[in-house]
mmCIF file of N, CA and C in Angstrom:
data_model
loop_
_atom_site.group_PDB
_atom_site.id
_atom_site.type_symbol
_atom_site.label_atom_id
_atom_site.label_comp_id
_atom_site.label_asym_id
_atom_site.label_seq_id
_atom_site.Cartn_x
_atom_site.Cartn_y
_atom_site.Cartn_z
ATOM 1 N N MET A 1 -3.652 -10.308 12.836
ATOM 2 C CA MET A 1 -2.496 -9.457 13.032
ATOM 3 C C MET A 1 -1.455 -9.764 11.947
ATOM 4 N N THR A 2 -0.967 -8.767 11.285
ATOM 5 C CA THR A 2 0.028 -8.967 10.239
ATOM 6 C C THR A 2 1.426 -8.716 10.778
ATOM 7 N N ASP A 3 2.380 -9.433 10.215
ATOM 8 C CA ASP A 3 3.776 -9.139 10.523
ATOM 9 C C ASP A 3 4.095 -7.769 9.958
ATOM 10 N N TYR A 4 5.057 -7.092 10.544
ATOM 11 C CA TYR A 4 5.421 -5.765 10.086
ATOM 12 C C TYR A 4 6.161 -5.860 8.749
ATOM 13 N N LEU A 5 5.677 -5.155 7.774
ATOM 14 C CA LEU A 5 6.319 -5.017 6.474
ATOM 15 C C LEU A 5 6.385 -3.523 6.203
ATOM 16 N N PRO A 6 7.578 -2.933 6.176
ATOM 17 C CA PRO A 6 7.688 -1.476 6.033
ATOM 18 C C PRO A 6 6.910 -0.914 4.847
ATOM 19 N N GLU A 7 6.840 -1.657 3.764
ATOM 20 C CA GLU A 7 6.169 -1.176 2.558
ATOM 21 C C GLU A 7 4.669 -1.452 2.541
ATOM 22 N N TYR A 8 4.134 -2.086 3.597
ATOM 23 C CA TYR A 8 2.732 -2.498 3.563
ATOM 24 C C TYR A 8 1.784 -1.341 3.265
ATOM 25 N N ASP A 9 1.908 -0.235 3.974
ATOM 26 C CA ASP A 9 0.977 0.882 3.779
ATOM 27 C C ASP A 9 0.996 1.387 2.337
ATOM 28 N N GLN A 10 2.184 1.492 1.765
ATOM 29 C CA GLN A 10 2.286 1.934 0.373
ATOM 30 C C GLN A 10 1.674 0.896 -0.566
ATOM 31 N N LEU A 11 1.945 -0.373 -0.333
ATOM 32 C CA LEU A 11 1.364 -1.428 -1.171
ATOM 33 C C LEU A 11 -0.158 -1.433 -1.070
ATOM 34 N N LYS A 12 -0.674 -1.279 0.131
ATOM 35 C CA LYS A 12 -2.128 -1.260 0.342
ATOM 36 C C LYS A 12 -2.751 -0.091 -0.402
ATOM 37 N N GLN A 13 -2.150 1.085 -0.292
ATOM 38 C CA GLN A 13 -2.672 2.262 -0.982
ATOM 39 C C GLN A 13 -2.665 2.040 -2.491
ATOM 40 N N MET A 14 -1.590 1.465 -3.003
ATOM 41 C CA MET A 14 -1.483 1.250 -4.441
ATOM 42 C C MET A 14 -2.461 0.176 -4.924
ATOM 43 N N ALA A 15 -2.701 -0.842 -4.116
ATOM 44 C CA ALA A 15 -3.700 -1.851 -4.472
ATOM 45 C C ALA A 15 -5.087 -1.229 -4.495
ATOM 46 N N ASP A 16 -5.391 -0.389 -3.509
ATOM 47 C CA ASP A 16 -6.694 0.288 -3.467
ATOM 48 C C ASP A 16 -6.889 1.220 -4.663
ATOM 49 N N GLU A 17 -5.826 1.891 -5.110
ATOM 50 C CA GLU A 17 -5.920 2.767 -6.282
ATOM 51 C C GLU A 17 -6.360 1.986 -7.516
ATOM 52 N N GLU A 18 -5.933 0.751 -7.598
ATOM 53 C CA GLU A 18 -6.266 -0.077 -8.758
ATOM 54 C C GLU A 18 -7.761 -0.426 -8.825
ATOM 55 N N LEU A 19 -8.436 -0.353 -7.700
ATOM 56 C CA LEU A 19 -9.874 -0.665 -7.692
ATOM 57 C C LEU A 19 -10.636 0.251 -8.645
ATOM 58 N N ASP A 20 -10.200 1.498 -8.747
ATOM 59 C CA ASP A 20 -10.871 2.451 -9.640
ATOM 60 C C ASP A 20 -10.440 2.289 -11.092
ATOM 61 N N ARG A 21 -9.369 1.542 -11.334
ATOM 62 C CA ARG A 21 -8.886 1.314 -12.696
ATOM 63 C C ARG A 21 -9.425 0.019 -13.293
ATOM 64 N N ALA A 22 -10.027 -0.814 -12.466
ATOM 65 C CA ALA A 22 -10.520 -2.105 -12.930
ATOM 66 C C ALA A 22 -11.554 -1.918 -14.044
ATOM 67 N N TYR A 23 -11.463 -2.782 -15.047
ATOM 68 C CA TYR A 23 -12.437 -2.786 -16.146
ATOM 69 C C TYR A 23 -13.373 -3.958 -15.892
ATOM 70 N N ILE A 24 -14.551 -3.650 -15.351
ATOM 71 C CA ILE A 24 -15.448 -4.685 -14.819
ATOM 72 C C ILE A 24 -16.893 -4.504 -15.289
ATOM 73 N N PRO A 25 -17.138 -4.412 -16.608
ATOM 74 C CA PRO A 25 -18.496 -4.163 -17.078
ATOM 75 C C PRO A 25 -19.458 -5.329 -16.843
ATOM 76 N N TYR A 26 -18.960 -6.510 -16.544
ATOM 77 C CA TYR A 26 -19.825 -7.680 -16.393
ATOM 78 C C TYR A 26 -20.050 -8.050 -14.938
ATOM 79 N N SER A 27 -18.993 -8.149 -14.166
ATOM 80 C CA SER A 27 -19.132 -8.572 -12.770
ATOM 81 C C SER A 27 -19.364 -7.411 -11.818
ATOM 82 N N HIS A 28 -18.891 -6.217 -12.174
ATOM 83 C CA HIS A 28 -18.949 -5.054 -11.281
ATOM 84 C C HIS A 28 -18.254 -5.361 -9.957
ATOM 85 N N PHE A 29 -17.178 -6.158 -10.027
ATOM 86 C CA PHE A 29 -16.434 -6.634 -8.851
ATOM 87 C C PHE A 29 -14.964 -6.242 -9.003
ATOM 88 N N PRO A 30 -14.590 -5.030 -8.535
ATOM 89 C CA PRO A 30 -13.210 -4.580 -8.714
ATOM 90 C C PRO A 30 -12.241 -5.259 -7.751
ATOM 91 N N VAL A 31 -11.063 -5.550 -8.275
ATOM 92 C CA VAL A 31 -9.974 -6.102 -7.464
ATOM 93 C C VAL A 31 -8.709 -5.348 -7.842
ATOM 94 N N GLY A 32 -7.904 -5.011 -6.843
ATOM 95 C CA GLY A 32 -6.627 -4.346 -7.070
ATOM 96 C C GLY A 32 -5.507 -5.122 -6.410
ATOM 97 N N ALA A 33 -4.313 -5.005 -6.969
ATOM 98 C CA ALA A 33 -3.155 -5.698 -6.410
ATOM 99 C C ALA A 33 -1.918 -4.823 -6.546
ATOM 100 N N ALA A 34 -0.983 -5.020 -5.615
ATOM 101 C CA ALA A 34 0.324 -4.368 -5.673
ATOM 102 C C ALA A 34 1.365 -5.397 -5.261
ATOM 103 N N LEU A 35 2.389 -5.547 -6.110
ATOM 104 C CA LEU A 35 3.412 -6.572 -5.939
ATOM 105 C C LEU A 35 4.772 -5.910 -5.749
ATOM 106 N N LEU A 36 5.461 -6.279 -4.684
ATOM 107 C CA LEU A 36 6.779 -5.740 -4.365
ATOM 108 C C LEU A 36 7.851 -6.700 -4.867
ATOM 109 N N THR A 37 8.769 -6.187 -5.703
ATOM 110 C CA THR A 37 9.865 -7.004 -6.199
ATOM 111 C C THR A 37 11.008 -7.009 -5.194
ATOM 112 N N SER A 38 11.941 -7.924 -5.390
ATOM 113 C CA SER A 38 13.054 -8.034 -4.457
ATOM 114 C C SER A 38 13.972 -6.813 -4.480
ATOM 115 N N ASP A 39 13.912 -6.016 -5.557
ATOM 116 C CA ASP A 39 14.737 -4.800 -5.592
ATOM 117 C C ASP A 39 13.939 -3.543 -5.263
ATOM 118 N N GLY A 40 12.737 -3.714 -4.691
ATOM 119 C CA GLY A 40 11.970 -2.585 -4.173
ATOM 120 C C GLY A 40 11.017 -1.916 -5.144
ATOM 121 N N GLN A 41 10.894 -2.429 -6.356
ATOM 122 C CA GLN A 41 9.919 -1.854 -7.286
ATOM 123 C C GLN A 41 8.539 -2.422 -6.991
ATOM 124 N N ILE A 42 7.523 -1.643 -7.331
ATOM 125 C CA ILE A 42 6.143 -2.073 -7.099
ATOM 126 C C ILE A 42 5.404 -2.082 -8.431
ATOM 127 N N PHE A 43 4.713 -3.180 -8.683
ATOM 128 C CA PHE A 43 3.883 -3.320 -9.874
ATOM 129 C C PHE A 43 2.439 -3.467 -9.440
ATOM 130 N N GLN A 44 1.574 -2.677 -10.064
ATOM 131 C CA GLN A 44 0.159 -2.699 -9.738
ATOM 132 C C GLN A 44 -0.610 -3.518 -10.772
ATOM 133 N N GLY A 45 -1.783 -3.960 -10.375
ATOM 134 C CA GLY A 45 -2.655 -4.673 -11.295
ATOM 135 C C GLY A 45 -4.100 -4.522 -10.890
ATOM 136 N N CYS A 46 -4.973 -4.578 -11.868
ATOM 137 C CA CYS A 46 -6.411 -4.590 -11.630
ATOM 138 C C CYS A 46 -7.012 -5.686 -12.498
ATOM 139 N N ASN A 47 -8.232 -6.088 -12.167
ATOM 140 C CA ASN A 47 -8.875 -7.080 -13.018
ATOM 141 C C ASN A 47 -9.405 -6.401 -14.277
ATOM 142 N N ILE A 48 -9.280 -7.114 -15.377
ATOM 143 C CA ILE A 48 -9.674 -6.607 -16.683
ATOM 144 C C ILE A 48 -10.551 -7.675 -17.331
ATOM 145 N N GLU A 49 -11.832 -7.381 -17.448
ATOM 146 C CA GLU A 49 -12.777 -8.364 -17.956
ATOM 147 C C GLU A 49 -12.900 -8.304 -19.474
ATOM 148 N N ASN A 50 -13.448 -9.383 -19.999
ATOM 149 C CA ASN A 50 -13.690 -9.512 -21.421
ATOM 150 C C ASN A 50 -14.988 -10.290 -21.584
ATOM 151 N N ALA A 51 -15.729 -10.002 -22.652
ATOM 152 C CA ALA A 51 -16.994 -10.702 -22.889
ATOM 153 C C ALA A 51 -16.781 -12.213 -22.980
ATOM 154 N N ALA A 52 -15.639 -12.635 -23.499
ATOM 155 C CA ALA A 52 -15.255 -14.046 -23.459
ATOM 156 C C ALA A 52 -14.560 -14.247 -22.114
ATOM 157 N N PHE A 53 -15.314 -14.700 -21.113
ATOM 158 C CA PHE A 53 -14.830 -14.689 -19.741
ATOM 159 C C PHE A 53 -13.476 -15.365 -19.550
ATOM 160 N N GLY A 54 -13.142 -16.360 -20.351
ATOM 161 C CA GLY A 54 -11.843 -17.015 -20.248
ATOM 162 C C GLY A 54 -10.694 -16.076 -20.568
ATOM 163 N N SER A 55 -10.987 -14.978 -21.246
ATOM 164 C CA SER A 55 -9.957 -13.991 -21.593
ATOM 165 C C SER A 55 -9.794 -12.922 -20.525
ATOM 166 N N THR A 56 -10.581 -12.986 -19.486
ATOM 167 C CA THR A 56 -10.493 -12.032 -18.383
ATOM 168 C C THR A 56 -9.197 -12.260 -17.606
ATOM 169 N N MET A 57 -8.611 -11.182 -17.099
ATOM 170 C CA MET A 57 -7.373 -11.281 -16.328
ATOM 171 C C MET A 57 -7.602 -10.693 -14.936
ATOM 172 N N CYS A 58 -7.225 -11.454 -13.931
ATOM 173 C CA CYS A 58 -7.358 -11.016 -12.545
ATOM 174 C C CYS A 58 -6.272 -10.007 -12.185
ATOM 175 N N ALA A 59 -6.511 -9.241 -11.140
ATOM 176 C CA ALA A 59 -5.568 -8.219 -10.688
ATOM 177 C C ALA A 59 -4.219 -8.816 -10.293
ATOM 178 N N GLU A 60 -4.248 -9.931 -9.604
ATOM 179 C CA GLU A 60 -3.016 -10.545 -9.143
ATOM 180 C C GLU A 60 -2.129 -10.944 -10.324
ATOM 181 N N ARG A 61 -2.735 -11.602 -11.316
ATOM 182 C CA ARG A 61 -1.965 -12.022 -12.485
ATOM 183 C C ARG A 61 -1.521 -10.835 -13.320
ATOM 184 N N THR A 62 -2.327 -9.776 -13.379
ATOM 185 C CA THR A 62 -1.917 -8.573 -14.105
ATOM 186 C C THR A 62 -0.641 -8.006 -13.488
ATOM 187 N N ALA A 63 -0.593 -7.913 -12.168
ATOM 188 C CA ALA A 63 0.599 -7.390 -11.484
ATOM 189 C C ALA A 63 1.796 -8.320 -11.683
ATOM 190 N N ILE A 64 1.596 -9.616 -11.519
ATOM 191 C CA ILE A 64 2.695 -10.572 -11.666
ATOM 192 C C ILE A 64 3.241 -10.547 -13.090
ATOM 193 N N PHE A 65 2.358 -10.624 -14.072
ATOM 194 C CA PHE A 65 2.805 -10.666 -15.466
ATOM 195 C C PHE A 65 3.480 -9.357 -15.876
ATOM 196 N N SER A 66 2.993 -8.231 -15.360
ATOM 197 C CA SER A 66 3.646 -6.947 -15.655
ATOM 198 C C SER A 66 5.064 -6.925 -15.106
ATOM 199 N N ALA A 67 5.231 -7.426 -13.898
ATOM 200 C CA ALA A 67 6.561 -7.460 -13.284
ATOM 201 C C ALA A 67 7.489 -8.398 -14.044
ATOM 202 N N VAL A 68 6.996 -9.569 -14.389
ATOM 203 C CA VAL A 68 7.822 -10.531 -15.118
ATOM 204 C C VAL A 68 8.184 -9.971 -16.496
ATOM 205 N N ALA A 69 7.232 -9.329 -17.167
ATOM 206 C CA ALA A 69 7.499 -8.738 -18.483
ATOM 207 C C ALA A 69 8.546 -7.629 -18.392
ATOM 208 N N ALA A 70 8.661 -6.999 -17.229
ATOM 209 C CA ALA A 70 9.660 -5.945 -17.020
ATOM 210 C C ALA A 70 11.003 -6.514 -16.540
ATOM 211 N N GLY A 71 11.097 -7.832 -16.454
ATOM 212 C CA GLY A 71 12.367 -8.463 -16.120
ATOM 213 C C GLY A 71 12.537 -8.927 -14.693
ATOM 214 N N HIS A 72 11.486 -8.891 -13.889
ATOM 215 C CA HIS A 72 11.578 -9.292 -12.478
ATOM 216 C C HIS A 72 11.101 -10.730 -12.298
ATOM 217 N N GLN A 73 11.809 -11.459 -11.440
ATOM 218 C CA GLN A 73 11.418 -12.836 -11.166
ATOM 219 C C GLN A 73 11.500 -13.187 -9.685
ATOM 220 N N LYS A 74 11.855 -12.214 -8.856
ATOM 221 C CA LYS A 74 11.916 -12.439 -7.412
ATOM 222 C C LYS A 74 11.054 -11.388 -6.723
ATOM 223 N N PHE A 75 10.211 -11.865 -5.806
ATOM 224 C CA PHE A 75 9.215 -10.996 -5.202
ATOM 225 C C PHE A 75 9.246 -11.106 -3.680
ATOM 226 N N GLU A 76 8.820 -10.007 -3.036
ATOM 227 C CA GLU A 76 8.887 -9.918 -1.575
ATOM 228 C C GLU A 76 7.524 -9.937 -0.896
ATOM 229 N N ALA A 77 6.490 -9.380 -1.545
ATOM 230 C CA ALA A 77 5.167 -9.304 -0.917
ATOM 231 C C ALA A 77 4.120 -8.953 -1.960
ATOM 232 N N LEU A 78 2.898 -9.368 -1.687
ATOM 233 C CA LEU A 78 1.750 -9.046 -2.528
ATOM 234 C C LEU A 78 0.610 -8.586 -1.631
ATOM 235 N N VAL A 79 -0.056 -7.500 -2.041
ATOM 236 C CA VAL A 79 -1.284 -7.056 -1.378
ATOM 237 C C VAL A 79 -2.398 -7.126 -2.406
ATOM 238 N N VAL A 80 -3.514 -7.743 -2.025
ATOM 239 C CA VAL A 80 -4.704 -7.827 -2.874
ATOM 240 C C VAL A 80 -5.831 -7.164 -2.108
ATOM 241 N N SER A 81 -6.597 -6.289 -2.788
ATOM 242 C CA SER A 81 -7.660 -5.562 -2.109
ATOM 243 C C SER A 81 -8.944 -5.606 -2.928
ATOM 244 N N GLY A 82 -10.066 -5.564 -2.228
ATOM 245 C CA GLY A 82 -11.364 -5.522 -2.884
ATOM 246 C C GLY A 82 -12.361 -4.738 -2.062
ATOM 247 N N LYS A 83 -13.472 -4.425 -2.695
ATOM 248 C CA LYS A 83 -14.565 -3.730 -2.001
ATOM 249 C C LYS A 83 -15.527 -4.778 -1.446
ATOM 250 N N THR A 84 -14.980 -5.668 -0.665
ATOM 251 C CA THR A 84 -15.718 -6.804 -0.120
ATOM 252 C C THR A 84 -15.931 -6.617 1.376
ATOM 253 N N ASN A 85 -16.809 -7.426 1.962
ATOM 254 C CA ASN A 85 -17.033 -7.349 3.404
ATOM 255 C C ASN A 85 -15.864 -7.936 4.187
ATOM 256 N N GLY A 86 -15.304 -9.011 3.696
ATOM 257 C CA GLY A 86 -14.149 -9.633 4.336
ATOM 258 C C GLY A 86 -12.925 -9.476 3.460
ATOM 259 N N ALA A 87 -11.830 -10.050 3.918
ATOM 260 C CA ALA A 87 -10.604 -10.026 3.114
ATOM 261 C C ALA A 87 -10.852 -10.801 1.825
ATOM 262 N N ILE A 88 -10.362 -10.273 0.715
ATOM 263 C CA ILE A 88 -10.572 -10.900 -0.585
ATOM 264 C C ILE A 88 -9.564 -12.034 -0.763
ATOM 265 N N ALA A 89 -9.944 -13.059 -1.490
ATOM 266 C CA ALA A 89 -9.055 -14.197 -1.714
ATOM 267 C C ALA A 89 -8.827 -14.409 -3.204
ATOM 268 N N PRO A 90 -7.614 -14.807 -3.596
ATOM 269 C CA PRO A 90 -7.332 -15.041 -5.010
ATOM 270 C C PRO A 90 -8.000 -16.314 -5.529
ATOM 271 N N CYS A 91 -8.308 -16.312 -6.821
ATOM 272 C CA CYS A 91 -8.906 -17.486 -7.457
ATOM 273 C C CYS A 91 -7.847 -18.578 -7.631
ATOM 274 N N GLY A 92 -8.272 -19.736 -8.053
ATOM 275 C CA GLY A 92 -7.365 -20.860 -8.254
ATOM 276 C C GLY A 92 -6.308 -20.598 -9.313
ATOM 277 N N ALA A 93 -6.693 -19.962 -10.424
ATOM 278 C CA ALA A 93 -5.721 -19.667 -11.479
ATOM 279 C C ALA A 93 -4.630 -18.737 -10.954
ATOM 280 N N CYS A 94 -5.004 -17.738 -10.181
ATOM 281 C CA CYS A 94 -4.008 -16.819 -9.607
ATOM 282 C C CYS A 94 -3.093 -17.553 -8.640
ATOM 283 N N ARG A 95 -3.657 -18.432 -7.843
ATOM 284 C CA ARG A 95 -2.837 -19.189 -6.896
ATOM 285 C C ARG A 95 -1.805 -20.041 -7.634
ATOM 286 N N GLN A 96 -2.196 -20.633 -8.746
ATOM 287 C CA GLN A 96 -1.253 -21.459 -9.493
ATOM 288 C C GLN A 96 -0.159 -20.611 -10.131
ATOM 289 N N VAL A 97 -0.515 -19.420 -10.623
ATOM 290 C CA VAL A 97 0.507 -18.515 -11.173
ATOM 291 C C VAL A 97 1.447 -18.067 -10.054
ATOM 292 N N MET A 98 0.908 -17.792 -8.881
ATOM 293 C CA MET A 98 1.757 -17.429 -7.744
ATOM 294 C C MET A 98 2.760 -18.543 -7.457
ATOM 295 N N ALA A 99 2.330 -19.800 -7.592
ATOM 296 C CA ALA A 99 3.218 -20.936 -7.329
ATOM 297 C C ALA A 99 4.398 -20.962 -8.283
ATOM 298 N N GLU A 100 4.225 -20.401 -9.455
ATOM 299 C CA GLU A 100 5.314 -20.337 -10.438
ATOM 300 C C GLU A 100 6.385 -19.330 -10.030
ATOM 301 N N TRP A 101 5.986 -18.273 -9.320
ATOM 302 C CA TRP A 101 6.894 -17.148 -9.089
ATOM 303 C C TRP A 101 7.219 -16.861 -7.630
ATOM 304 N N PHE A 102 6.375 -17.247 -6.692
ATOM 305 C CA PHE A 102 6.558 -16.852 -5.294
ATOM 306 C C PHE A 102 7.200 -17.975 -4.481
ATOM 307 N N GLU A 103 8.008 -17.578 -3.504
ATOM 308 C CA GLU A 103 8.474 -18.530 -2.505
ATOM 309 C C GLU A 103 7.271 -18.912 -1.644
ATOM 310 N N LYS A 104 7.286 -20.109 -1.098
ATOM 311 C CA LYS A 104 6.138 -20.601 -0.328
ATOM 312 C C LYS A 104 5.802 -19.747 0.884
ATOM 313 N N ASP A 105 6.812 -19.056 1.454
ATOM 314 C CA ASP A 105 6.580 -18.281 2.667
ATOM 315 C C ASP A 105 6.513 -16.773 2.426
ATOM 316 N N MET A 106 6.466 -16.345 1.152
ATOM 317 C CA MET A 106 6.365 -14.911 0.868
ATOM 318 C C MET A 106 5.044 -14.364 1.420
ATOM 319 N N PRO A 107 5.080 -13.227 2.113
ATOM 320 C CA PRO A 107 3.833 -12.693 2.665
ATOM 321 C C PRO A 107 2.862 -12.236 1.574
ATOM 322 N N ILE A 108 1.628 -12.668 1.733
ATOM 323 C CA ILE A 108 0.518 -12.268 0.866
ATOM 324 C C ILE A 108 -0.548 -11.697 1.790
ATOM 325 N N PHE A 109 -0.899 -10.435 1.549
ATOM 326 C CA PHE A 109 -1.876 -9.749 2.391
ATOM 327 C C PHE A 109 -3.196 -9.655 1.638
ATOM 328 N N LEU A 110 -4.225 -10.282 2.168
ATOM 329 C CA LEU A 110 -5.564 -10.248 1.590
ATOM 330 C C LEU A 110 -6.362 -9.224 2.377
ATOM 331 N N THR A 111 -6.835 -8.182 1.694
ATOM 332 C CA THR A 111 -7.413 -7.028 2.385
ATOM 333 C C THR A 111 -8.739 -6.628 1.760
ATOM 334 N N ASN A 112 -9.309 -5.577 2.326
ATOM 335 C CA ASN A 112 -10.470 -4.933 1.726
ATOM 336 C C ASN A 112 -10.420 -3.444 2.052
ATOM 337 N N THR A 113 -11.370 -2.708 1.537
ATOM 338 C CA THR A 113 -11.382 -1.260 1.748
ATOM 339 C C THR A 113 -11.933 -0.867 3.118
ATOM 340 N N HIS A 114 -12.336 -1.839 3.906
ATOM 341 C CA HIS A 114 -12.888 -1.567 5.238
ATOM 342 C C HIS A 114 -11.877 -1.827 6.350
ATOM 343 N N GLY A 115 -10.614 -2.109 5.994
ATOM 344 C CA GLY A 115 -9.579 -2.291 6.998
ATOM 345 C C GLY A 115 -9.303 -3.725 7.407
ATOM 346 N N LYS A 116 -10.002 -4.674 6.830
ATOM 347 C CA LYS A 116 -9.741 -6.082 7.143
ATOM 348 C C LYS A 116 -8.436 -6.498 6.470
ATOM 349 N N VAL A 117 -7.564 -7.197 7.197
ATOM 350 C CA VAL A 117 -6.298 -7.686 6.656
ATOM 351 C C VAL A 117 -6.079 -9.115 7.138
ATOM 352 N N LEU A 118 -5.788 -9.988 6.216
ATOM 353 C CA LEU A 118 -5.419 -11.357 6.538
ATOM 354 C C LEU A 118 -4.074 -11.626 5.890
ATOM 355 N N GLN A 119 -3.063 -11.903 6.704
ATOM 356 C CA GLN A 119 -1.749 -12.233 6.150
ATOM 357 C C GLN A 119 -1.649 -13.736 6.004
ATOM 358 N N THR A 120 -1.192 -14.167 4.833
ATOM 359 C CA THR A 120 -1.018 -15.584 4.560
ATOM 360 C C THR A 120 0.217 -15.750 3.692
ATOM 361 N N ASP A 121 0.370 -16.915 3.115
ATOM 362 C CA ASP A 121 1.459 -17.174 2.184
ATOM 363 C C ASP A 121 1.014 -18.267 1.222
ATOM 364 N N LEU A 122 1.851 -18.548 0.256
ATOM 365 C CA LEU A 122 1.497 -19.523 -0.772
ATOM 366 C C LEU A 122 1.334 -20.926 -0.201
ATOM 367 N N ALA A 123 2.134 -21.268 0.786
ATOM 368 C CA ALA A 123 2.027 -22.597 1.394
ATOM 369 C C ALA A 123 0.626 -22.849 1.937
ATOM 370 N N HIS A 124 -0.029 -21.794 2.417
ATOM 371 C CA HIS A 124 -1.392 -21.938 2.942
ATOM 372 C C HIS A 124 -2.454 -21.784 1.859
ATOM 373 N N LEU A 125 -2.199 -20.936 0.869
ATOM 374 C CA LEU A 125 -3.184 -20.717 -0.200
ATOM 375 C C LEU A 125 -3.245 -21.878 -1.185
ATOM 376 N N LEU A 126 -2.098 -22.541 -1.405
ATOM 377 C CA LEU A 126 -2.046 -23.621 -2.395
ATOM 378 C C LEU A 126 -1.050 -24.677 -1.912
ATOM 379 N N PRO A 127 -1.449 -25.479 -0.940
ATOM 380 C CA PRO A 127 -0.510 -26.410 -0.315
ATOM 381 C C PRO A 127 0.020 -27.497 -1.241
ATOM 382 N N ASP A 128 -0.725 -27.909 -2.233
ATOM 383 C CA ASP A 128 -0.275 -28.952 -3.155
ATOM 384 C C ASP A 128 -0.376 -28.461 -4.579
ATOM 385 N N SER A 129 0.427 -27.447 -4.894
ATOM 386 C CA SER A 129 0.346 -26.848 -6.219
ATOM 387 C C SER A 129 0.808 -27.818 -7.301
ATOM 388 N N PHE A 130 0.325 -27.611 -8.496
ATOM 389 C CA PHE A 130 0.658 -28.441 -9.648
ATOM 390 C C PHE A 130 2.160 -28.519 -9.852
ATOM 391 N N ILE A 131 2.835 -27.419 -9.688
ATOM 392 C CA ILE A 131 4.278 -27.387 -9.937
ATOM 393 C C ILE A 131 5.035 -28.290 -8.958
ATOM 394 N N GLU A 132 4.520 -28.476 -7.757
ATOM 395 C CA GLU A 132 5.185 -29.324 -6.766
ATOM 396 C C GLU A 132 4.992 -30.794 -7.066
ATOM 397 N N LEU A 133 3.963 -31.138 -7.811
ATOM 398 C CA LEU A 133 3.634 -32.528 -8.057
ATOM 399 C C LEU A 133 4.364 -33.111 -9.251
ATOM 400 N N THR A 134 5.031 -32.273 -10.036
ATOM 401 C CA THR A 134 5.706 -32.779 -11.240
ATOM 402 C C THR A 134 7.109 -33.244 -10.952
#
């Protein structure tokens, strides 16, 4: 059960739209994300692969970096969606980038195209982030 977030439906729809924009010639594994800023703007992201796999960018980081590049540094919610059987989960690199920008209790909704929703936050996804240890 997710807490009520008025923008959730719009964020979910926008994350799902990104699934069709993903550039995934190697993994064939689309991921979409939608990030809500503190002033109500939404930034979308999809995963973008590269033959040099280290140069690949995940949907979550694409959305975060786009928002930061546009001047935003405070965020309210993130929705991540995939064409998976269960709720999709962010990779370790994405979790560490989230630790740079998100409050520990900011809602993060992990979803899929079949209606599965898991609400979590950074404190649960990355309890001992690198940034906290320095």
